[in-house]
Amino acid sequence: MSEFRNEVKVHGAKAGDRLSNSAYQKELAVLHVELVKLQEWVVRTGARICIVFEGRDGAGKGGVIKAITERVNPRVFRVVALPAPTDREKTQMYLQRYLPHLPAAGEIVLFDRSWYGRAGVERVMGFCTEADVQMFMMATPLVERAFIDSGLILIKYWLEIGAEEQTRRLEARIRDERKIWKLSPMDLESYRRWYDYSRARDAMFSMTDTEYSPWYVAKADSKKRARLNIISHLLSKIPYEALPRKKVSLPKRQKAEGYRESDHHFRYVPEKF
């Protein structure tokens, strides 16, 4: 098992302090090295890992997923963010459309929202019936138990932010034209229904936070700290090992053997910067 386990902490900073970007980047670089080791172990052993990310709108799920995946192979770390179900999918068994996206051997799948939409947004917004919700709540622990018994490593994260921080982030999306696309009518309605979502979250935890498939709650008022804490925790929950690597060196480049630079008129991109 990796010696890195349980040793992650931001040097020179206490929980709650403002985290400088340099300290954040330093710690993130260490975690990225470990994620590459995890990737190599997953490919070599054929492990199957599924990571679920849920949470309030604006909690930073996308930022955490980006921090995890930005330095690894996208063919190993695969992100799944399903759109609204099609008319055909609406007629299927609810969990059916998620099953094809579960990892095969040597894959890590990260769900940017998952089957737990039924217990959250679908319930709060009235997209399903209470009978649908209760059936989901009863079936999901059994289905997840079947996943885990098959050898799948399933890890579930809920990102939680305070009401004031959510307001600040959503207002920032309104002001910033780079982020305005992130704010949908659904986000505005979910913002209004803060306590409906709180009740739905509590009910979901009461039924699906089990010993064999627990929910891990990450405090996400600080985006940088949440990313470091989640990646560190994720690494601690998987029994990976650093595998030996062959020494890599660049081969000697071939000789020109008469090659001459082309006289073709290349259309270069203008160098404005």
Tab-separated table of C-alpha atoms in Angstrom:
chain	number	residue	atom	x	y	z
A	1	MET	CA	0.000	0.000	0.000
A	2	SER	CA	1.278	3.479	-0.831
A	3	GLU	CA	3.364	5.170	1.885
A	4	PHE	CA	1.653	8.424	0.885
A	5	ARG	CA	-1.534	7.385	2.663
A	6	ASN	CA	-2.838	9.643	5.483
A	7	GLU	CA	0.096	12.057	5.221
A	8	VAL	CA	-1.483	14.859	3.206
A	9	LYS	CA	-1.666	18.271	4.829
A	10	VAL	CA	-1.141	21.813	3.688
A	11	HIS	CA	2.157	22.938	5.126
A	12	GLY	CA	2.073	26.159	7.103
A	13	ALA	CA	-1.726	26.520	7.009
A	14	LYS	CA	-4.483	25.554	9.405
A	15	ALA	CA	-8.006	24.495	8.484
A	16	GLY	CA	-10.063	27.656	8.010
A	17	ASP	CA	-7.074	29.853	7.078
A	18	ARG	CA	-6.945	31.384	3.633
A	19	LEU	CA	-4.968	29.032	1.393
A	20	SER	CA	-2.517	30.748	-0.928
A	21	ASN	CA	-2.433	29.671	-4.551
A	22	SER	CA	1.232	28.692	-4.279
A	23	ALA	CA	0.534	26.405	-1.307
A	24	TYR	CA	-2.454	24.943	-3.116
A	25	GLN	CA	-0.483	24.248	-6.294
A	26	LYS	CA	2.343	22.689	-4.309
A	27	GLU	CA	0.042	20.255	-2.531
A	28	LEU	CA	-1.966	19.553	-5.692
A	29	ALA	CA	1.228	18.605	-7.544
A	30	VAL	CA	1.999	15.996	-4.853
A	31	LEU	CA	-1.519	14.599	-5.158
A	32	HIS	CA	-1.267	14.486	-8.950
A	33	VAL	CA	1.826	12.304	-8.678
A	34	GLU	CA	-0.145	9.908	-6.488
A	35	LEU	CA	-3.066	9.893	-8.911
A	36	VAL	CA	-0.681	8.807	-11.665
A	37	LYS	CA	0.545	5.990	-9.407
A	38	LEU	CA	-3.090	5.040	-8.803
A	39	GLN	CA	-3.715	5.070	-12.548
A	40	GLU	CA	-0.816	2.706	-13.203
A	41	TRP	CA	-2.009	0.376	-10.443
A	42	VAL	CA	-5.578	0.333	-11.797
A	43	VAL	CA	-4.394	-0.505	-15.314
A	44	ARG	CA	-1.990	-3.189	-14.095
A	45	THR	CA	-4.417	-4.887	-11.694
A	46	GLY	CA	-7.642	-4.429	-13.668
A	47	ALA	CA	-9.318	-2.692	-10.743
A	48	ARG	CA	-12.712	-1.041	-11.288
A	49	ILE	CA	-13.372	2.204	-9.425
A	50	CYS	CA	-16.552	4.304	-9.474
A	51	ILE	CA	-16.648	7.726	-7.796
A	52	VAL	CA	-19.940	9.577	-7.361
A	53	PHE	CA	-20.069	13.358	-6.865
A	54	GLU	CA	-23.233	15.002	-5.607
A	55	GLY	CA	-23.945	18.223	-3.763
A	56	ARG	CA	-25.686	21.546	-3.856
A	57	ASP	CA	-25.551	23.732	-6.952
A	58	GLY	CA	-22.371	25.789	-6.885
A	59	ALA	CA	-20.627	23.432	-4.475
A	60	GLY	CA	-17.712	22.883	-6.876
A	61	LYS	CA	-18.189	19.322	-8.124
A	62	GLY	CA	-16.838	20.206	-11.561
A	63	GLY	CA	-13.749	21.850	-10.063
A	64	VAL	CA	-12.963	18.786	-7.973
A	65	ILE	CA	-13.364	16.495	-10.972
A	66	LYS	CA	-11.135	18.753	-13.074
A	67	ALA	CA	-8.478	18.773	-10.346
A	68	ILE	CA	-8.532	14.970	-10.270
A	69	THR	CA	-8.386	14.448	-14.028
A	70	GLU	CA	-6.174	17.243	-15.361
A	71	ARG	CA	-2.914	15.238	-15.152
A	72	VAL	CA	-4.077	11.688	-15.847
A	73	ASN	CA	-5.102	9.621	-18.858
A	74	PRO	CA	-8.741	10.349	-19.864
A	75	ARG	CA	-9.028	6.798	-21.184
A	76	VAL	CA	-8.465	5.537	-17.635
A	77	PHE	CA	-10.148	8.346	-15.682
A	78	ARG	CA	-13.472	8.680	-17.496
A	79	VAL	CA	-15.954	11.433	-16.578
A	80	VAL	CA	-19.658	10.717	-16.987
A	81	ALA	CA	-22.153	13.605	-16.923
A	82	LEU	CA	-25.409	12.376	-18.411
A	83	PRO	CA	-27.914	14.815	-19.924
A	84	ALA	CA	-31.643	14.702	-19.205
A	85	PRO	CA	-33.101	11.291	-20.131
A	86	THR	CA	-34.512	10.771	-23.605
A	87	ASP	CA	-38.124	9.733	-24.143
A	88	ARG	CA	-36.915	6.153	-24.575
A	89	GLU	CA	-34.806	6.238	-21.415
A	90	LYS	CA	-37.784	7.526	-19.446
A	91	THR	CA	-39.515	4.199	-20.140
A	92	GLN	CA	-36.582	2.132	-18.832
A	93	MET	CA	-35.933	0.896	-15.322
A	94	TYR	CA	-34.522	3.967	-13.590
A	95	LEU	CA	-30.964	2.721	-12.976
A	96	GLN	CA	-30.723	1.119	-16.405
A	97	ARG	CA	-29.179	4.068	-18.235
A	98	TYR	CA	-26.363	4.330	-15.695
A	99	LEU	CA	-25.244	0.700	-15.882
A	100	PRO	CA	-23.445	0.917	-19.277
A	101	HIS	CA	-21.253	3.692	-17.882
A	102	LEU	CA	-19.881	1.719	-14.943
A	103	PRO	CA	-16.141	0.978	-15.206
A	104	ALA	CA	-14.651	-2.061	-16.866
A	105	ALA	CA	-11.306	-3.497	-15.759
A	106	GLY	CA	-8.592	-0.852	-15.608
A	107	GLU	CA	-10.993	2.102	-15.497
A	108	ILE	CA	-11.938	4.819	-13.028
A	109	VAL	CA	-15.324	6.447	-13.695
A	110	LEU	CA	-16.265	9.757	-12.090
A	111	PHE	CA	-19.978	10.573	-12.124
A	112	ASP	CA	-20.649	14.316	-12.221
A	113	ARG	CA	-24.085	13.756	-10.699
A	114	SER	CA	-25.392	10.226	-10.792
A	115	TRP	CA	-28.363	7.989	-10.161
A	116	TYR	CA	-28.878	10.015	-6.980
A	117	GLY	CA	-30.607	12.659	-9.069
A	118	ARG	CA	-33.804	10.802	-8.268
A	119	ALA	CA	-33.356	11.471	-4.552
A	120	GLY	CA	-32.407	15.108	-5.177
A	121	VAL	CA	-33.370	17.266	-8.111
A	122	GLU	CA	-36.060	14.928	-9.459
A	123	ARG	CA	-37.762	14.726	-6.087
A	124	VAL	CA	-37.521	18.434	-5.282
A	125	MET	CA	-38.604	19.602	-8.732
A	126	GLY	CA	-41.440	17.098	-9.015
A	127	PHE	CA	-39.985	15.165	-11.958
A	128	CYS	CA	-40.943	11.875	-10.323
A	129	THR	CA	-43.523	10.648	-7.851
A	130	GLU	CA	-42.994	9.964	-4.172
A	131	ALA	CA	-43.582	6.297	-4.968
A	132	ASP	CA	-40.685	6.489	-7.456
A	133	VAL	CA	-38.476	8.024	-4.770
A	134	GLN	CA	-39.341	5.400	-2.166
A	135	MET	CA	-38.690	2.596	-4.637
A	136	PHE	CA	-35.323	4.175	-5.440
A	137	MET	CA	-34.425	4.516	-1.758
A	138	MET	CA	-35.178	0.850	-1.092
A	139	ALA	CA	-33.497	-0.506	-4.226
A	140	THR	CA	-30.314	1.576	-4.306
A	141	PRO	CA	-28.559	0.070	-1.245
A	142	LEU	CA	-29.209	-3.400	-2.657
A	143	VAL	CA	-27.939	-2.435	-6.105
A	144	GLU	CA	-24.832	-0.805	-4.657
A	145	ARG	CA	-24.215	-3.887	-2.551
A	146	ALA	CA	-24.302	-5.918	-5.772
A	147	PHE	CA	-21.809	-3.500	-7.366
A	148	ILE	CA	-19.422	-3.839	-4.444
A	149	ASP	CA	-19.809	-7.614	-4.151
A	150	SER	CA	-18.795	-7.866	-7.823
A	151	GLY	CA	-15.439	-6.255	-6.950
A	152	LEU	CA	-16.260	-2.652	-7.841
A	153	ILE	CA	-14.786	0.020	-5.569
A	154	LEU	CA	-17.582	2.565	-5.032
A	155	ILE	CA	-16.888	5.897	-3.320
A	156	LYS	CA	-19.591	8.549	-2.850
A	157	TYR	CA	-18.959	12.243	-2.098
A	158	TRP	CA	-21.426	14.937	-1.135
A	159	LEU	CA	-20.065	18.513	-1.392
A	160	GLU	CA	-21.725	20.836	1.101
A	161	ILE	CA	-21.570	24.630	1.122
A	162	GLY	CA	-23.299	27.230	3.258
A	163	ALA	CA	-26.189	29.356	2.053
A	164	GLU	CA	-24.108	32.550	1.987
A	165	GLU	CA	-21.313	30.944	-0.022
A	166	GLN	CA	-23.780	29.518	-2.519
A	167	THR	CA	-25.273	32.995	-2.966
A	168	ARG	CA	-21.834	34.482	-3.543
A	169	ARG	CA	-20.894	31.872	-6.152
A	170	LEU	CA	-24.152	32.034	-8.084
A	171	GLU	CA	-24.085	35.843	-8.111
A	172	ALA	CA	-20.513	35.630	-9.445
A	173	ARG	CA	-21.808	33.505	-12.329
A	174	ILE	CA	-24.346	36.203	-13.161
A	175	ARG	CA	-21.655	38.904	-13.270
A	176	ASP	CA	-19.006	36.916	-15.146
A	177	GLU	CA	-19.692	36.308	-18.848
A	178	ARG	CA	-17.273	33.379	-18.744
A	179	LYS	CA	-19.481	31.611	-16.197
A	180	ILE	CA	-23.000	32.693	-17.148
A	181	TRP	CA	-23.521	29.434	-19.069
A	182	LYS	CA	-23.238	27.588	-15.752
A	183	LEU	CA	-26.409	29.230	-14.440
A	184	SER	CA	-29.580	27.569	-15.723
A	185	PRO	CA	-33.228	28.198	-14.811
A	186	MET	CA	-32.998	24.948	-12.842
A	187	ASP	CA	-30.129	26.387	-10.783
A	188	LEU	CA	-32.190	29.464	-9.947
A	189	GLU	CA	-35.136	27.345	-8.855
A	190	SER	CA	-32.939	25.053	-6.782
A	191	TYR	CA	-31.450	28.148	-5.115
A	192	ARG	CA	-34.949	29.213	-4.094
A	193	ARG	CA	-35.695	25.762	-2.690
A	194	TRP	CA	-32.730	25.563	-0.324
A	195	TYR	CA	-34.632	23.820	2.477
A	196	ASP	CA	-36.462	21.448	0.139
A	197	TYR	CA	-33.023	20.285	-0.982
A	198	SER	CA	-31.891	20.035	2.639
A	199	ARG	CA	-34.834	17.747	3.437
A	200	ALA	CA	-34.175	15.648	0.319
A	201	ARG	CA	-30.479	15.329	1.203
A	202	ASP	CA	-31.285	14.262	4.763
A	203	ALA	CA	-33.770	11.639	3.555
A	204	MET	CA	-31.252	10.341	1.013
A	205	PHE	CA	-28.550	9.967	3.663
A	206	SER	CA	-30.903	8.184	6.042
A	207	MET	CA	-31.595	5.483	3.448
A	208	THR	CA	-28.367	5.196	1.436
A	209	ASP	CA	-25.536	6.034	3.858
A	210	THR	CA	-24.634	2.428	4.671
A	211	GLU	CA	-21.610	0.779	6.252
A	212	TYR	CA	-20.623	-0.916	2.985
A	213	SER	CA	-21.447	2.110	0.781
A	214	PRO	CA	-21.102	5.247	2.905
A	215	TRP	CA	-21.457	8.890	1.929
A	216	TYR	CA	-18.453	11.114	2.600
A	217	VAL	CA	-19.359	14.774	3.153
A	218	ALA	CA	-16.794	17.380	2.133
A	219	LYS	CA	-16.977	20.938	3.404
A	220	ALA	CA	-16.648	22.978	0.213
A	221	ASP	CA	-16.857	26.656	1.215
A	222	SER	CA	-13.162	26.751	0.273
A	223	LYS	CA	-12.816	25.317	-3.236
A	224	LYS	CA	-9.078	24.748	-2.983
A	225	ARG	CA	-9.249	23.004	0.380
A	226	ALA	CA	-12.169	20.859	-0.764
A	227	ARG	CA	-10.205	19.663	-3.794
A	228	LEU	CA	-7.137	18.779	-1.743
A	229	ASN	CA	-9.168	17.103	0.993
A	230	ILE	CA	-11.239	15.024	-1.412
A	231	ILE	CA	-8.290	13.851	-3.513
A	232	SER	CA	-6.326	12.997	-0.373
A	233	HIS	CA	-9.276	11.083	1.056
A	234	LEU	CA	-9.904	9.305	-2.245
A	235	LEU	CA	-6.324	8.078	-2.349
A	236	SER	CA	-6.637	6.826	1.232
A	237	LYS	CA	-9.676	4.685	0.362
A	238	ILE	CA	-8.005	2.683	-2.417
A	239	PRO	CA	-5.317	0.073	-1.640
A	240	TYR	CA	-3.066	1.035	-4.549
A	241	GLU	CA	0.696	0.585	-4.677
A	242	ALA	CA	3.433	2.432	-6.529
A	243	LEU	CA	4.524	0.012	-9.231
A	244	PRO	CA	8.101	-0.256	-10.529
A	245	ARG	CA	8.692	1.570	-13.795
A	246	LYS	CA	11.214	0.979	-16.534
A	247	LYS	CA	13.748	3.753	-16.899
A	248	VAL	CA	12.755	6.017	-19.784
A	249	SER	CA	15.256	7.830	-21.986
A	250	LEU	CA	14.893	9.520	-25.338
A	251	PRO	CA	16.242	7.535	-28.310
A	252	LYS	CA	18.889	9.031	-30.573
A	253	ARG	CA	17.245	11.102	-33.295
A	254	GLN	CA	17.794	9.901	-36.883
A	255	LYS	CA	20.212	11.703	-39.211
A	256	ALA	CA	18.861	14.117	-41.814
A	257	GLU	CA	20.200	12.005	-44.722
A	258	GLY	CA	19.704	14.767	-47.259
A	259	TYR	CA	16.441	16.199	-45.936
A	260	ARG	CA	15.926	19.893	-46.725
A	261	GLU	CA	13.379	22.230	-45.130
A	262	SER	CA	10.287	22.663	-47.293
A	263	ASP	CA	9.865	25.836	-49.345
A	264	HIS	CA	6.049	25.575	-48.991
A	265	HIS	CA	4.364	28.821	-47.998
A	266	PHE	CA	2.995	27.889	-44.573
A	267	ARG	CA	-0.018	29.800	-43.263
A	268	TYR	CA	1.186	30.621	-39.764
A	269	VAL	CA	-1.132	31.684	-36.969
A	270	PRO	CA	-0.619	35.407	-36.317
A	271	GLU	CA	1.526	35.967	-33.242
A	272	LYS	CA	-0.535	38.550	-31.382
A	273	PHE	CA	0.775	37.614	-27.971
